Short mmCIF file of C-alpha atoms in Angstrom, two decimals:
data_model
loop_
_atom_site.label_atom_id
_atom_site.label_comp_id
_atom_site.label_asym_id
_atom_site.label_seq_id
_atom_site.Cartn_x
_atom_site.Cartn_y
_atom_site.Cartn_z
CA GLU A 1 -37.60 -36.08 -3.24
CA SER A 2 -40.90 -37.05 -1.75
CA THR A 3 -44.10 -35.40 0.01
CA ILE A 4 -44.18 -35.28 4.00
CA SER A 5 -47.27 -33.66 4.40
CA VAL A 6 -49.96 -31.71 2.75
CA GLY A 7 -51.66 -28.80 5.06
CA LYS A 8 -54.17 -26.53 4.65
CA GLU A 9 -51.69 -23.36 4.31
CA ALA A 10 -48.40 -25.21 3.32
CA ASN A 11 -46.90 -28.55 1.91
CA ILE A 12 -43.98 -29.93 3.46
CA PHE A 13 -41.53 -31.91 1.09
CA SER A 14 -37.90 -33.70 1.76
CA ALA A 15 -35.33 -33.01 -0.69
CA ARG A 16 -31.73 -33.72 -1.61
CA THR A 17 -29.01 -31.51 -1.93
CA LYS A 18 -26.13 -31.59 -4.32
CA ASP A 19 -24.21 -33.63 -1.66
CA GLY A 20 -26.73 -36.08 -1.52
CA GLY A 21 -27.74 -34.79 1.87
CA ARG A 22 -31.36 -34.42 3.01
CA ILE A 23 -33.45 -31.38 3.77
CA ILE A 24 -37.04 -30.14 4.47
CA ALA A 25 -38.58 -27.56 2.20
CA LYS A 26 -41.63 -26.05 3.46
CA MET A 27 -43.52 -24.14 1.00
CA TYR A 28 -46.62 -22.07 1.97
CA ARG A 29 -49.48 -21.50 -0.47
CA LEU A 30 -49.86 -17.81 -1.23
CA GLU A 31 -53.46 -18.16 -2.29
CA ASN A 32 -54.57 -20.53 0.59
CA CYS A 33 -52.97 -19.22 3.58
CA ASN A 34 -55.22 -17.16 6.37
CA PHE A 35 -53.28 -14.21 6.16
CA ASN A 36 -55.77 -12.33 8.28
CA LYS A 37 -54.84 -14.89 11.25
CA MET A 38 -51.00 -14.58 10.43
CA TYR A 39 -51.36 -10.72 10.29
CA ASP A 40 -53.32 -11.06 14.05
CA TYR A 41 -50.41 -13.14 15.03
CA LEU A 42 -47.42 -10.74 13.90
CA VAL A 43 -48.88 -7.37 15.35
CA LEU A 44 -48.67 -9.01 18.54
CA ASP A 45 -44.79 -9.60 18.11
CA PRO A 46 -42.75 -6.27 18.91
CA ARG A 47 -40.38 -7.15 15.67
CA TYR A 48 -43.35 -7.15 13.24
CA MET A 49 -45.79 -4.64 14.94
CA ALA A 50 -45.51 -2.06 11.46
CA ILE A 51 -45.95 -4.78 9.22
CA SER A 52 -48.01 -4.20 5.93
CA LYS A 53 -51.46 -5.73 5.66
CA ARG A 54 -50.71 -6.51 1.86
CA GLN A 55 -51.08 -10.49 1.77
CA ARG A 56 -48.06 -11.34 0.01
CA LEU A 57 -45.88 -9.21 2.57
CA ILE A 58 -47.76 -11.12 5.34
CA ILE A 59 -46.89 -14.24 4.26
CA PHE A 60 -43.44 -13.57 3.43
CA ALA A 61 -42.96 -12.17 6.77
CA TRP A 62 -44.27 -15.28 8.38
CA VAL A 63 -41.90 -17.21 6.51
CA GLN A 64 -38.91 -15.02 7.54
CA ARG A 65 -40.18 -15.05 11.28
CA GLU A 66 -40.16 -18.84 11.46
CA TYR A 67 -36.38 -18.99 10.07
CA LYS A 68 -35.51 -16.47 12.69
CA ASN A 69 -37.79 -18.16 15.54
CA LEU A 70 -35.86 -21.36 14.54
CA LEU A 71 -32.43 -19.77 14.87
CA THR A 72 -33.30 -18.49 18.63
CA ALA A 73 -34.83 -21.65 19.59
CA ARG A 74 -31.89 -24.01 18.40
CA LYS A 75 -29.51 -21.99 20.55
CA VAL A 76 -31.32 -23.77 23.65
CA ILE A 77 -33.47 -27.22 22.34
CA LYS A 78 -33.10 -29.43 19.61
CA VAL A 79 -35.43 -28.20 16.60
CA PRO A 80 -34.65 -28.33 13.06
CA LYS A 81 -31.84 -26.26 11.80
CA PRO A 82 -33.25 -23.55 9.74
CA ILE A 83 -31.10 -23.30 6.26
CA ALA A 84 -32.43 -20.61 4.31
CA PHE A 85 -35.61 -18.72 3.39
CA LYS A 86 -36.97 -16.70 0.63
CA ASP A 87 -40.39 -15.50 -0.15
CA ASN A 88 -43.01 -18.20 0.76
CA ILE A 89 -40.42 -21.11 1.23
CA VAL A 90 -38.10 -21.95 3.87
CA LEU A 91 -35.41 -24.59 4.16
CA MET A 92 -34.70 -26.57 7.33
CA GLU A 93 -32.85 -30.05 8.38
CA PHE A 94 -34.38 -33.20 8.13
CA ILE A 95 -35.23 -34.59 11.15
CA GLY A 96 -35.34 -38.32 11.15
CA HIS A 97 -33.12 -41.47 9.87
CA GLU A 98 -34.45 -43.18 6.73
CA ASP A 99 -37.95 -41.64 7.21
CA ALA A 100 -38.89 -38.44 8.76
CA ALA A 101 -39.33 -38.57 12.66
CA PRO A 102 -43.12 -38.94 13.17
CA GLN A 103 -45.43 -36.45 14.88
CA LEU A 104 -46.38 -37.40 18.83
CA LYS A 105 -49.81 -37.89 17.71
CA ASP A 106 -48.46 -41.08 15.65
CA SER A 107 -45.57 -42.09 17.79
CA PRO A 108 -47.19 -42.45 21.58
CA PRO A 109 -43.93 -42.77 23.80
CA LYS A 110 -42.76 -45.65 25.32
CA GLU A 111 -42.19 -43.94 28.80
CA PRO A 112 -44.96 -41.12 28.47
CA LYS A 113 -43.76 -39.33 32.16
CA LYS A 114 -40.49 -39.22 31.20
CA PHE A 115 -40.96 -37.79 27.71
CA PHE A 116 -43.60 -35.41 29.24
CA GLU A 117 -41.04 -34.16 31.43
CA LYS A 118 -38.68 -33.57 28.58
CA VAL A 119 -41.17 -31.85 26.90
CA ILE A 120 -41.52 -29.41 29.73
CA LYS A 121 -37.65 -28.99 30.09
CA ASN A 122 -38.17 -27.96 26.55
CA MET A 123 -40.82 -25.43 26.71
CA THR A 124 -38.68 -24.18 30.12
CA LYS A 125 -35.79 -23.76 28.04
CA LEU A 126 -37.09 -22.05 25.25
CA TYR A 127 -38.83 -19.59 27.50
CA LYS A 128 -36.01 -18.98 29.08
CA GLY A 129 -34.26 -18.51 25.46
CA GLY A 130 -36.86 -15.77 24.92
CA LEU A 131 -39.63 -17.28 23.02
CA VAL A 132 -42.80 -19.06 23.59
CA HIS A 133 -43.88 -21.67 21.04
CA VAL A 134 -47.55 -20.76 20.83
CA ASP A 135 -48.85 -23.58 19.15
CA LEU A 136 -47.16 -26.74 20.85
CA SER A 137 -49.41 -30.07 20.97
CA GLN A 138 -48.74 -33.78 19.75
CA PHE A 139 -49.06 -32.28 16.23
CA ASN A 140 -45.99 -29.74 16.35
CA ILE A 141 -43.63 -32.18 18.41
CA LEU A 142 -41.68 -35.17 16.83
CA ASN A 143 -40.71 -38.35 19.06
CA LEU A 144 -37.14 -38.95 17.48
CA ASP A 145 -36.16 -41.96 19.31
CA GLU A 146 -38.11 -41.28 22.49
CA GLU A 147 -36.65 -37.55 22.68
CA PRO A 148 -38.95 -34.65 21.88
CA VAL A 149 -38.46 -32.16 19.18
CA PHE A 150 -40.39 -29.38 18.48
CA ILE A 151 -41.27 -28.11 14.81
CA ASP A 152 -43.50 -25.42 13.14
CA PHE A 153 -42.09 -22.05 14.84
CA SER A 154 -43.82 -19.51 12.35
CA GLN A 155 -46.57 -18.44 15.13
CA SER A 156 -44.12 -18.32 18.22
CA LEU A 157 -43.74 -15.24 19.81
CA PRO A 158 -40.86 -13.50 21.89
CA THR A 159 -41.29 -13.30 25.55
CA ASP A 160 -41.53 -9.45 25.53
CA SER A 161 -44.79 -9.93 23.96
CA SER A 162 -48.01 -8.62 25.43
CA HIS A 163 -49.66 -12.00 24.74
CA ALA A 164 -46.68 -14.38 25.61
CA LYS A 165 -48.07 -15.77 29.07
CA LEU A 166 -51.28 -16.31 27.69
CA TYR A 167 -50.12 -18.85 24.73
CA LEU A 168 -47.61 -20.30 27.46
CA LYS A 169 -50.58 -21.39 29.38
CA ARG A 170 -52.48 -22.57 26.33
CA ASP A 171 -49.46 -24.42 25.29
CA ILE A 172 -49.00 -26.42 28.93
CA LYS A 173 -53.01 -27.14 28.76
CA ASN A 174 -52.51 -28.62 25.22
CA VAL A 175 -49.38 -30.69 26.00
CA CYS A 176 -51.25 -31.75 29.60
CA THR A 177 -54.29 -32.80 27.63
CA TYR A 178 -52.53 -34.99 25.50
CA PHE A 179 -50.85 -36.71 28.21
CA ARG A 180 -53.52 -37.12 30.63
CA LYS A 181 -54.21 -40.31 28.51
CA PHE A 182 -51.18 -41.85 30.11
CA PHE A 183 -51.16 -40.60 33.52
CA PHE A 184 -52.91 -38.28 35.79
CA ILE A 185 -52.20 -34.28 35.44
CA THR A 186 -54.64 -31.76 37.62
CA GLU A 187 -55.44 -27.91 36.58
CA GLU A 188 -53.14 -27.30 39.85
CA ASP A 189 -50.40 -29.33 38.21
CA GLU A 190 -50.79 -27.52 35.17
CA ALA A 191 -50.87 -24.02 37.16
CA GLN A 192 -47.50 -25.41 38.89
CA ILE A 193 -45.61 -25.82 35.55
CA PHE A 194 -46.76 -22.32 34.13
CA GLU A 195 -45.59 -20.79 37.28
CA LYS A 196 -42.28 -22.80 37.24
CA ILE A 197 -41.50 -21.57 33.69
CA VAL A 198 -42.16 -17.98 34.35
CA LYS A 199 -39.77 -18.17 37.18
CA GLN A 200 -37.10 -19.85 35.33
CA GLY A 201 -37.58 -17.14 32.49
CA ILE A 202 -37.33 -14.17 34.93
CA HIS A 203 -33.71 -15.49 36.01
CA ARG A 204 -32.68 -15.99 32.42
CA LYS A 205 -29.20 -14.53 31.59
#
């Protein structure tokens, strides 16, 4: 139906279903993907440590992992519902109304502190649910009617990965860096947010 974004490694389109509904198709470019970087992320994931280093298989595993991570994430927070995947394509729920919901970078929240608190709450729920996003920033958060929706879960790691906490710290830093333009956030605040999220994760069921 229409192109939503064209990236270095993947293009995102909106499409119509047979019944007239709208979905998102994310198509990874087999020739453009940085499969070495993908491989480096995959081998940190206990689910994919035995992955072959063949380029196509890495990309197909990357797509499968995005689908699986979305299934896990949607149990605890609002994310695009995954519909299906095959080879280098993953289909998911369309987020928005007439137009696709904008990225946070293009749609600053009307109440930044309130929105920030919702983002941290989602990060906490996600960690408690067993995942770290790994690439969270204003580029991978949608602003849907002043509610954050996390997207792009291809690089996300389970919390039992040896690098999960390292990437959680990076996610917190990225989010805090964006929101510093609206209100005061210290490095001490970042550390406290990290400790609180990890503590919640320890007590998950």
